Each structure stands twice: as C-alpha cells, then as structure tokens.
Amino acid sequence: MTLHKLTAGDGYTYLTGQVAALDSTEKGFTGLGDYYTQRGESPGRWGGAGMAGLGGLDAGEAVSETQMRALFGEGRHPDADAIEHAACAAGGSAGDARAATQLGHPFKVFPAVNEFRVACAARFADYNAAIGFPRDWPVPAGVRARIRTDIGREGIQAAFGRPPAEDRELAGYIARASRQATTAVAGYDLTFTPVKSVSTLWAVAPREVAEQIEAGHDAAVTDTVGWLERQASYTRTGRNGVRQVDVRGLIAAVFIHRDSRDGDPNLHTHVAISNKVQTPDGRWLALDGRVVYKATVAASERYNTRLEAQLVARLGVAFAERPRPDAGKRPIREIVGVDPRLNEAWSSRRAAIEARRGELASAFQQD
C-alpha cells in the first residue's frame, strides 16, 4: 500500500482525470461517465464508517465528478449542489443553503501563481522568439538550466544586494523560489496493489478463479481500511491541537482498476480518504494525517498478509519468498507456480521507470 496527499482546490482532478480513469492521462475532455461507458470500467463507490454522518448518501453508491469536486475540492457535502438547490427552493437564503453543505471550515486554497516560474516561462518564450521559434516551443534542458540560474542570481541580488556567496546558496534559493504555494490537504490516496504474481494469475485464470482473486483483494482492502479507521483515525482539538480525539470513521471514494498506464494487467484499488472527519459530538474537523502516515507500513503489511490468507483459503494456492536483486531489501512473497518471466513481461512500466531512473542518475553524476 502506498499513500499520496491530495490537495484542495483542483487536487481532486487527479482522481477524476487520472486515477478514476484507469490511471490514463489520455482522458481528455470527455466526462467520467463517458469514459466508463467507452472502456467498460466500473465507477468508484463510496465507503467508510464516516458515511453515516453525511446523511442522504449511503456506502456503495456510485461516485460522480460533481461529488468529488464538492468533497475533495471544496470540503463540502458530496451532494452540496443538490442540497443547496433544495434549500433555496424551500425559501432559504443562499448563505444558509451553502452553510448547510459545509463540513466544518472550508479548505484554504492559495493562488497557484509562482513568480519565479512565471519569470522563467517569460524568458523561455523570449529565447524561442529570438531564434525564430514559436514562443511555446520546448526549450533545451541546458538552456532552461542556464535561464533558471540567471533568474536565481538576479533574485538573490535583488533580495540581499549582493551576488550568491556560493553555489549551494544559489541552488537553495532556486529550489525555494520554484515551489508552488502551500494548499490545504483535502485527503489521502491509499493505493492497494498486490504482488505481481497475483495480477498475473488473475489475468490468465478462468473467470471463476479470477473472480475469487478479485474478491480476496477486495476483502483485504476492506479489512485494512477498517483497521485504519479503528487504529489510526483521529482528529485534534484545543489550542494548537493539544488533544487527540476519536472520530466516527472515514469517508472514502473507492476505485478498482485492472491495468497499468502501459496496459499491463495490474489489479489495484485506490481508496481516496477525505480529510473531513466527524467527532463523536458531531463536529466536522480535519483528520490527523500524522497518525495515518505513521501507520502506512503497518497497513501495507496487513493488506499483504490478509490478501495471502484470502487466496490460500479461496483457491488453495501457496506463497513463497522470491529473492530480490538488492540483498538489502526484504524478499517478496509470490504465488508458487506463476512463471516469473510472465511477471516481468507484464511489468513494462516498472522496467521503463528503472531504465529512466538509471539514465537520470548517470546524467546527474556527470553534471
């Protein structure tokens, strides 16, 4: 299991534009519903014990883009638009209608404009124009690095009235200046991916066996998310969050996917957990993400062991440790009898990433 932070504002589009669309970056401007109709993938479903605090929305119902925008984009009830419309139709004011949809404080969303990046983009465009290329033409890496360095030197000169004292100061200034503005955390994307032999067997197995593998995977995910709700889900109250208190549960959007971005068989589930949680007395506050991060390894191990137990019980398969090239890493437990060559053949994305990482590491060392 891996964990990634989702930012407020347009951070949810990672789910509706990539994750919810089979991890593809080619979805374009078609609607999420159209995508599922064209590709045959099932839509996401709502889940988590925290759903009980929402009212009007039940676990198991399909997830829509509008609902994702309301919850992960604005920190409001997933059905905020419908609730507002009903409140206004009943004679309520616009302010009261919006307040009825708010889950605690609204997310703080900061402007995405970064002056350093804007200055770099302008210089890149000027460079292209000077050599007769379109202003949005790709700029060679070496030229980009030189322009960024020049702008960094100018920034230090303007801020301190002197040139950079050393390369380290210049590099640090550029790194800080190029960062995007901080935006509130809207939630966390937990990705549950079984070992490769599970996806390989699932892809080639008869339908009844494949269904058992998928059911075992779903059961392991459900068990692990439930464990996180019981053992790692808290919020903080009081001055500077001095008190850590229990919550009623998590609100999650669950997306099951069946291949990688390269089209290889890759059964996995994205569980997007909302940062909005409810205290036992009904207040909507923020999830204490520090505990979730600390529980990541334990949750990952729990998923792995639960999945193995599920498949042993359902199919009678056996698992054994597979040595890894890096002796410093723990062996991976794979299904006995699944040809490792097929696992490798259907891991083209990993192979491409490893090859590209080697190229970048070599270039970095040379530079």
Tab-separated table of C-alpha atoms in Angstrom:
chain	number	residue	atom	x	y	z
A	1	MET	CA	0.000	0.000	0.000
A	2	THR	CA	1.227	3.484	-0.841
A	3	LEU	CA	-0.043	6.855	0.369
A	4	HIS	CA	-0.224	10.166	-1.517
A	5	LYS	CA	-1.583	13.502	-0.336
A	6	LEU	CA	-4.466	15.151	-2.211
A	7	THR	CA	-4.562	18.948	-2.178
A	8	ALA	CA	-7.698	21.094	-2.025
A	9	GLY	CA	-8.909	23.175	-4.945
A	10	ASP	CA	-8.209	21.156	-8.092
A	11	GLY	CA	-6.250	18.351	-6.419
A	12	TYR	CA	-9.259	16.068	-6.771
A	13	THR	CA	-8.809	16.125	-10.566
A	14	TYR	CA	-6.005	13.604	-10.087
A	15	LEU	CA	-8.757	11.177	-9.146
A	16	THR	CA	-11.299	12.042	-11.818
A	17	GLY	CA	-8.759	12.785	-14.566
A	18	GLN	CA	-6.201	10.040	-13.974
A	19	VAL	CA	-6.891	7.628	-11.127
A	20	ALA	CA	-10.594	7.285	-11.796
A	21	ALA	CA	-9.829	6.919	-15.491
A	22	LEU	CA	-7.764	3.767	-15.223
A	23	ASP	CA	-4.643	5.828	-14.439
A	24	SER	CA	-4.679	7.078	-18.020
A	25	THR	CA	-3.579	10.591	-18.912
A	26	GLU	CA	-5.457	10.401	-22.223
A	27	LYS	CA	-8.981	11.002	-20.878
A	28	GLY	CA	-9.103	14.473	-22.426
A	29	PHE	CA	-12.322	16.434	-22.013
A	30	THR	CA	-14.807	13.565	-22.043
A	31	GLY	CA	-16.915	13.099	-18.943
A	32	LEU	CA	-16.116	10.456	-16.382
A	33	GLY	CA	-19.359	8.680	-17.157
A	34	ASP	CA	-18.491	8.599	-20.855
A	35	TYR	CA	-15.102	7.164	-20.045
A	36	TYR	CA	-16.550	4.247	-18.097
A	37	THR	CA	-19.119	3.597	-20.833
A	38	GLN	CA	-16.420	3.513	-23.503
A	39	ARG	CA	-13.872	1.466	-21.595
A	40	GLY	CA	-16.181	-0.785	-19.571
A	41	GLU	CA	-14.537	0.052	-16.207
A	42	SER	CA	-16.800	0.196	-13.163
A	43	PRO	CA	-17.257	3.578	-11.430
A	44	GLY	CA	-15.955	4.351	-7.969
A	45	ARG	CA	-18.069	3.659	-4.895
A	46	TRP	CA	-18.494	5.493	-1.615
A	47	GLY	CA	-17.438	3.715	1.559
A	48	GLY	CA	-16.257	4.086	5.148
A	49	ALA	CA	-17.966	4.263	8.518
A	50	GLY	CA	-17.885	8.074	8.328
A	51	MET	CA	-20.585	7.986	5.628
A	52	ALA	CA	-23.174	7.711	8.406
A	53	GLY	CA	-22.553	11.332	9.351
A	54	LEU	CA	-23.332	12.725	5.903
A	55	GLY	CA	-26.997	11.852	5.563
A	56	GLY	CA	-28.603	11.292	2.171
A	57	LEU	CA	-25.612	9.373	0.803
A	58	ASP	CA	-25.011	5.689	1.508
A	59	ALA	CA	-21.959	3.481	1.263
A	60	GLY	CA	-21.888	1.586	-2.024
A	61	GLU	CA	-23.389	4.382	-4.130
A	62	ALA	CA	-21.506	5.440	-7.272
A	63	VAL	CA	-19.071	8.373	-7.138
A	64	SER	CA	-19.575	11.266	-9.570
A	65	GLU	CA	-17.224	14.044	-10.648
A	66	THR	CA	-19.579	16.614	-9.102
A	67	GLN	CA	-19.417	14.846	-5.755
A	68	MET	CA	-15.627	14.622	-5.902
A	69	ARG	CA	-15.393	18.342	-6.628
A	70	ALA	CA	-17.644	19.177	-3.671
A	71	LEU	CA	-15.883	16.971	-1.102
A	72	PHE	CA	-12.240	16.957	-2.205
A	73	GLY	CA	-12.241	20.288	-3.994
A	74	GLU	CA	-14.238	22.426	-1.559
A	75	GLY	CA	-14.613	20.435	1.668
A	76	ARG	CA	-18.417	20.309	1.347
A	77	HIS	CA	-21.033	17.558	1.396
A	78	PRO	CA	-20.657	15.437	-1.768
A	79	ASP	CA	-24.250	16.300	-2.712
A	80	ALA	CA	-23.737	20.005	-1.977
A	81	ASP	CA	-25.278	21.205	-5.241
A	82	ALA	CA	-28.487	19.238	-4.720
A	83	ILE	CA	-28.735	20.293	-1.055
A	84	GLU	CA	-28.263	23.966	-1.947
A	85	HIS	CA	-30.892	23.768	-4.669
A	86	ALA	CA	-33.414	22.135	-2.335
A	87	ALA	CA	-32.746	24.683	0.422
A	88	CYS	CA	-33.216	27.630	-1.942
A	89	ALA	CA	-36.391	26.095	-3.371
A	90	ALA	CA	-37.751	25.875	0.177
A	91	GLY	CA	-37.249	29.619	0.667
A	92	GLY	CA	-33.881	29.625	2.438
A	93	SER	CA	-31.220	32.248	1.723
A	94	ALA	CA	-28.181	31.483	-0.419
A	95	GLY	CA	-25.936	31.854	2.636
A	96	ASP	CA	-27.985	29.439	4.720
A	97	ALA	CA	-28.132	26.974	1.845
A	98	ARG	CA	-24.347	26.991	1.455
A	99	ALA	CA	-23.817	26.709	5.223
A	100	ALA	CA	-25.959	23.557	5.202
A	101	THR	CA	-23.453	21.877	2.886
A	102	GLN	CA	-20.239	22.882	4.662
A	103	LEU	CA	-18.366	20.194	6.598
A	104	GLY	CA	-16.570	22.352	9.146
A	105	HIS	CA	-14.236	25.086	7.933
A	106	PRO	CA	-13.791	25.460	4.164
A	107	PHE	CA	-10.462	24.473	2.654
A	108	LYS	CA	-7.859	27.187	2.285
A	109	VAL	CA	-6.856	27.330	-1.365
A	110	PHE	CA	-3.934	29.608	-2.237
A	111	PRO	CA	-3.188	31.117	-5.656
A	112	ALA	CA	-1.169	28.803	-7.865
A	113	VAL	CA	0.841	31.647	-9.446
A	114	ASN	CA	4.562	31.378	-8.728
A	115	GLU	CA	6.597	34.457	-9.647
A	116	PHE	CA	9.800	32.516	-10.254
A	117	ARG	CA	8.059	30.106	-12.627
A	118	VAL	CA	6.316	32.979	-14.399
A	119	ALA	CA	9.664	34.723	-14.906
A	120	CYS	CA	11.200	31.502	-16.252
A	121	ALA	CA	8.297	30.963	-18.659
A	122	ALA	CA	8.682	34.513	-19.986
A	123	ARG	CA	12.421	34.041	-20.533
A	124	PHE	CA	11.830	30.703	-22.262
A	125	ALA	CA	9.363	32.387	-24.620
A	126	ASP	CA	11.816	35.232	-25.312
A	127	TYR	CA	14.567	32.715	-26.089
A	128	ASN	CA	12.383	30.939	-28.635
A	129	ALA	CA	11.282	34.206	-30.228
A	130	ALA	CA	14.906	35.332	-30.578
A	131	ILE	CA	15.829	32.245	-32.626
A	132	GLY	CA	12.662	32.320	-34.717
A	133	PHE	CA	10.755	29.508	-32.988
A	134	PRO	CA	7.190	29.678	-31.637
A	135	ARG	CA	7.171	31.159	-28.150
A	136	ASP	CA	5.773	27.950	-26.626
A	137	TRP	CA	8.358	25.704	-28.319
A	138	PRO	CA	10.208	23.265	-25.999
A	139	VAL	CA	13.460	24.779	-24.718
A	140	PRO	CA	16.581	22.547	-24.487
A	141	ALA	CA	17.421	21.379	-20.964
A	142	GLY	CA	20.773	23.150	-20.923
A	143	VAL	CA	19.218	26.465	-21.895
A	144	ARG	CA	16.451	26.039	-19.332
A	145	ALA	CA	19.026	25.405	-16.612
A	146	ARG	CA	21.029	28.488	-17.622
A	147	ILE	CA	17.916	30.706	-17.607
A	148	ARG	CA	16.802	29.406	-14.214
A	149	THR	CA	20.297	30.041	-12.854
A	150	ASP	CA	20.338	33.593	-14.223
A	151	ILE	CA	16.949	34.367	-12.685
A	152	GLY	CA	18.114	32.869	-9.387
A	153	ARG	CA	21.205	35.094	-9.349
A	154	GLU	CA	19.059	38.134	-10.104
A	155	GLY	CA	16.674	37.197	-7.272
A	156	ILE	CA	19.448	36.960	-4.698
A	157	GLN	CA	20.912	40.253	-5.917
A	158	ALA	CA	17.531	41.965	-5.561
A	159	ALA	CA	16.825	40.464	-2.146
A	160	PHE	CA	20.230	40.894	-0.493
A	161	GLY	CA	22.039	43.467	-2.616
A	162	ARG	CA	24.839	41.058	-3.493
A	163	PRO	CA	25.518	38.050	-5.731
A	164	PRO	CA	25.241	34.483	-4.351
A	165	ALA	CA	28.010	33.669	-1.904
A	166	GLU	CA	28.325	30.112	-3.210
A	167	ASP	CA	26.622	27.553	-5.465
A	168	ARG	CA	24.818	25.976	-2.521
A	169	GLU	CA	23.107	29.267	-1.659
A	170	LEU	CA	22.074	29.723	-5.284
A	171	ALA	CA	20.707	26.171	-5.575
A	172	GLY	CA	18.792	26.534	-2.310
A	173	TYR	CA	17.274	29.832	-3.385
A	174	ILE	CA	16.108	28.393	-6.718
A	175	ALA	CA	14.603	25.339	-5.001
A	176	ARG	CA	12.636	27.501	-2.558
A	177	ALA	CA	11.576	30.066	-5.148
A	178	SER	CA	10.252	27.470	-7.586
A	179	ARG	CA	7.974	25.715	-5.066
A	180	GLN	CA	4.241	26.101	-5.524
A	181	ALA	CA	2.236	27.793	-2.779
A	182	THR	CA	1.039	25.552	0.043
A	183	THR	CA	-2.566	24.387	-0.257
A	184	ALA	CA	-4.763	22.668	2.312
A	185	VAL	CA	-4.847	18.867	2.378
A	186	ALA	CA	-8.156	17.564	1.038
A	187	GLY	CA	-7.457	13.886	1.638
A	188	TYR	CA	-5.158	10.938	1.071
A	189	ASP	CA	-4.984	8.448	-1.788
A	190	LEU	CA	-4.251	4.942	-0.477
A	191	THR	CA	-3.288	2.601	-3.321
A	192	PHE	CA	-3.523	-1.141	-2.640
A	193	THR	CA	-1.574	-3.219	-5.171
A	194	PRO	CA	-0.983	-6.971	-4.792
A	195	VAL	CA	2.304	-8.636	-5.714
A	196	LYS	CA	2.701	-9.132	-9.460
A	197	SER	CA	2.023	-12.863	-9.471
A	198	VAL	CA	-1.500	-12.168	-8.158
A	199	SER	CA	-2.312	-9.862	-11.087
A	200	THR	CA	-0.666	-12.298	-13.493
A	201	LEU	CA	-2.717	-15.270	-12.290
A	202	TRP	CA	-5.858	-13.117	-12.229
A	203	ALA	CA	-5.281	-12.101	-15.868
A	204	VAL	CA	-4.868	-15.636	-17.271
A	205	ALA	CA	-7.185	-17.584	-14.949
A	206	PRO	CA	-10.680	-18.831	-15.821
A	207	ARG	CA	-13.453	-16.395	-14.885
A	208	GLU	CA	-14.455	-18.194	-11.683
A	209	VAL	CA	-10.840	-18.163	-10.420
A	210	ALA	CA	-10.325	-14.526	-11.417
A	211	GLU	CA	-13.485	-13.570	-9.538
A	212	GLN	CA	-12.169	-15.269	-6.401
A	213	ILE	CA	-8.860	-13.383	-6.700
A	214	GLU	CA	-10.675	-10.079	-7.060
A	215	ALA	CA	-12.961	-10.898	-4.133
A	216	GLY	CA	-9.948	-11.768	-1.987
A	217	HIS	CA	-8.276	-8.482	-2.942
A	218	ASP	CA	-11.453	-6.529	-2.096
A	219	ALA	CA	-11.749	-8.279	1.263
A	220	ALA	CA	-8.116	-7.472	2.130
A	221	VAL	CA	-8.616	-3.813	1.194
A	222	THR	CA	-11.824	-3.577	3.240
A	223	ASP	CA	-10.147	-5.207	6.237
A	224	THR	CA	-7.169	-2.834	6.080
A	225	VAL	CA	-9.272	0.309	5.687
A	226	GLY	CA	-11.382	-0.837	8.641
A	227	TRP	CA	-8.212	-1.330	10.684
A	228	LEU	CA	-7.080	2.200	9.803
A	229	GLU	CA	-10.463	3.527	10.919
A	230	ARG	CA	-10.142	1.777	14.280
A	231	GLN	CA	-6.442	2.261	14.959
A	232	ALA	CA	-5.209	5.332	13.076
A	233	SER	CA	-8.146	7.709	12.603
A	234	TYR	CA	-8.162	10.701	14.916
A	235	THR	CA	-8.593	14.458	14.858
A	236	ARG	CA	-7.130	17.150	17.086
A	237	THR	CA	-8.873	19.821	19.168
A	238	GLY	CA	-7.899	22.545	21.592
A	239	ARG	CA	-5.205	25.196	21.340
A	240	ASN	CA	-2.612	24.109	18.766
A	241	GLY	CA	-4.345	20.723	18.550
A	242	VAL	CA	-3.280	19.669	22.018
A	243	ARG	CA	-5.999	16.988	22.326
A	244	GLN	CA	-6.200	13.940	20.088
A	245	VAL	CA	-9.770	12.626	19.910
A	246	ASP	CA	-11.590	9.740	18.223
A	247	VAL	CA	-13.707	10.137	15.092
A	248	ARG	CA	-16.802	8.334	13.848
A	249	GLY	CA	-14.985	6.871	10.866
A	250	LEU	CA	-13.606	7.720	7.449
A	251	ILE	CA	-15.306	8.889	4.243
A	252	ALA	CA	-13.729	7.207	1.234
A	253	ALA	CA	-14.172	7.027	-2.532
A	254	VAL	CA	-13.039	3.586	-3.722
A	255	PHE	CA	-11.892	2.968	-7.315
A	256	ILE	CA	-10.968	-0.542	-8.517
A	257	HIS	CA	-8.662	-0.661	-11.555
A	258	ARG	CA	-7.405	-3.535	-13.592
A	259	ASP	CA	-4.383	-2.428	-15.601
A	260	SER	CA	-1.376	-0.136	-15.526
A	261	ARG	CA	-0.826	3.005	-17.589
A	262	ASP	CA	1.072	0.829	-20.050
A	263	GLY	CA	-1.853	-1.594	-20.370
A	264	ASP	CA	-0.303	-4.467	-18.396
A	265	PRO	CA	-2.585	-6.485	-16.081
A	266	ASN	CA	-2.390	-4.730	-12.722
A	267	LEU	CA	-5.292	-5.295	-10.343
A	268	HIS	CA	-5.269	-2.498	-7.748
A	269	THR	CA	-7.574	-0.258	-5.722
A	270	HIS	CA	-7.387	3.457	-4.980
A	271	VAL	CA	-9.065	4.478	-1.718
A	272	ALA	CA	-9.355	8.274	-1.576
A	273	ILE	CA	-9.882	9.170	2.081
A	274	SER	CA	-11.404	12.564	2.808
A	275	ASN	CA	-9.637	14.877	5.240
A	276	LYS	CA	-13.082	15.686	6.687
A	277	VAL	CA	-13.908	13.587	9.767
A	278	GLN	CA	-16.610	13.889	12.427
A	279	THR	CA	-16.094	13.801	16.200
A	280	PRO	CA	-18.468	11.777	18.405
A	281	ASP	CA	-20.262	15.036	19.315
A	282	GLY	CA	-20.905	15.842	15.634
A	283	ARG	CA	-18.240	18.449	14.810
A	284	TRP	CA	-16.512	18.277	11.437
A	285	LEU	CA	-12.733	18.652	11.779
A	286	ALA	CA	-9.581	17.553	9.928
A	287	LEU	CA	-8.121	14.063	10.004
A	288	ASP	CA	-4.837	13.850	11.925
A	289	GLY	CA	-2.680	12.867	8.957
A	290	ARG	CA	0.440	12.292	11.040
A	291	VAL	CA	-1.036	9.122	12.514
A	292	VAL	CA	-2.089	7.880	9.079
A	293	TYR	CA	1.445	8.370	7.747
A	294	LYS	CA	2.936	6.516	10.711
A	295	ALA	CA	0.541	3.607	10.122
A	296	THR	CA	1.376	3.259	6.411
A	297	VAL	CA	3.892	0.409	6.757
A	298	ALA	CA	1.707	-1.489	9.213
A	299	ALA	CA	-1.321	-1.069	6.938
A	300	SER	CA	0.676	-2.236	3.923
A	301	GLU	CA	1.832	-5.356	5.755
A	302	ARG	CA	-1.706	-6.019	6.967
A	303	TYR	CA	-3.051	-5.828	3.410
A	304	ASN	CA	-0.327	-8.206	2.142
A	305	THR	CA	-0.928	-10.806	4.834
A	306	ARG	CA	-4.719	-10.587	4.577
A	307	LEU	CA	-4.586	-10.959	0.801
A	308	GLU	CA	-2.325	-14.002	1.049
A	309	ALA	CA	-4.640	-15.595	3.625
A	310	GLN	CA	-7.678	-14.879	1.455
A	311	LEU	CA	-6.170	-16.507	-1.658
A	312	VAL	CA	-4.865	-19.525	0.257
A	313	ALA	CA	-8.333	-20.086	1.720
A	314	ARG	CA	-10.249	-19.403	-1.503
A	315	LEU	CA	-8.003	-21.113	-4.067
A	316	GLY	CA	-5.565	-23.302	-2.143
A	317	VAL	CA	-2.523	-21.589	-3.684
A	318	ALA	CA	0.825	-21.393	-1.900
A	319	PHE	CA	3.123	-18.404	-1.439
A	320	ALA	CA	6.911	-18.450	-1.150
A	321	GLU	CA	9.636	-15.833	-0.811
A	322	ARG	CA	11.188	-14.628	-4.048
A	323	PRO	CA	14.762	-13.379	-3.691
A	324	ARG	CA	15.391	-9.818	-4.884
A	325	PRO	CA	18.460	-8.491	-6.701
A	326	ASP	CA	19.016	-5.968	-3.912
A	327	ALA	CA	20.106	-8.029	-0.897
A	328	GLY	CA	19.246	-5.124	1.399
A	329	LYS	CA	15.531	-5.410	0.642
A	330	ARG	CA	13.138	-7.947	2.102
A	331	PRO	CA	12.118	-10.806	-0.203
A	332	ILE	CA	8.665	-10.589	-1.813
A	333	ARG	CA	6.190	-13.435	-1.298
A	334	GLU	CA	4.778	-14.538	-4.669
A	335	ILE	CA	2.344	-17.286	-5.702
A	336	VAL	CA	4.159	-20.561	-6.323
A	337	GLY	CA	3.812	-21.775	-9.915
A	338	VAL	CA	3.396	-18.427	-11.653
A	339	ASP	CA	6.197	-18.076	-14.193
A	340	PRO	CA	8.486	-15.157	-13.163
A	341	ARG	CA	9.081	-14.410	-16.859
A	342	LEU	CA	5.411	-13.563	-17.303
A	343	ASN	CA	5.549	-11.345	-14.217
A	344	GLU	CA	8.478	-9.482	-15.781
A	345	ALA	CA	6.826	-9.245	-19.195
A	346	TRP	CA	3.785	-7.602	-17.602
A	347	SER	CA	5.875	-5.161	-15.560
A	348	SER	CA	6.831	-2.964	-18.516
A	349	ARG	CA	6.057	0.262	-16.659
A	350	ARG	CA	8.371	-0.663	-13.794
A	351	ALA	CA	11.096	-1.642	-16.260
A	352	ALA	CA	10.742	1.679	-18.084
A	353	ILE	CA	10.899	3.608	-14.813
A	354	GLU	CA	14.004	1.736	-13.683
A	355	ALA	CA	15.717	2.362	-17.016
A	356	ARG	CA	14.854	6.061	-16.958
A	357	ARG	CA	15.982	6.387	-13.360
A	358	GLY	CA	19.339	4.921	-14.327
A	359	GLU	CA	19.688	7.447	-17.140
A	360	LEU	CA	18.838	10.370	-14.867
A	361	ALA	CA	21.192	9.169	-12.130
A	362	SER	CA	24.051	8.863	-14.618
A	363	ALA	CA	23.384	12.336	-16.044
A	364	PHE	CA	23.187	13.809	-12.548
A	365	GLN	CA	26.518	12.281	-11.532
A	366	GLN	CA	28.181	13.557	-14.708
A	367	ASP	CA	26.804	17.061	-14.178
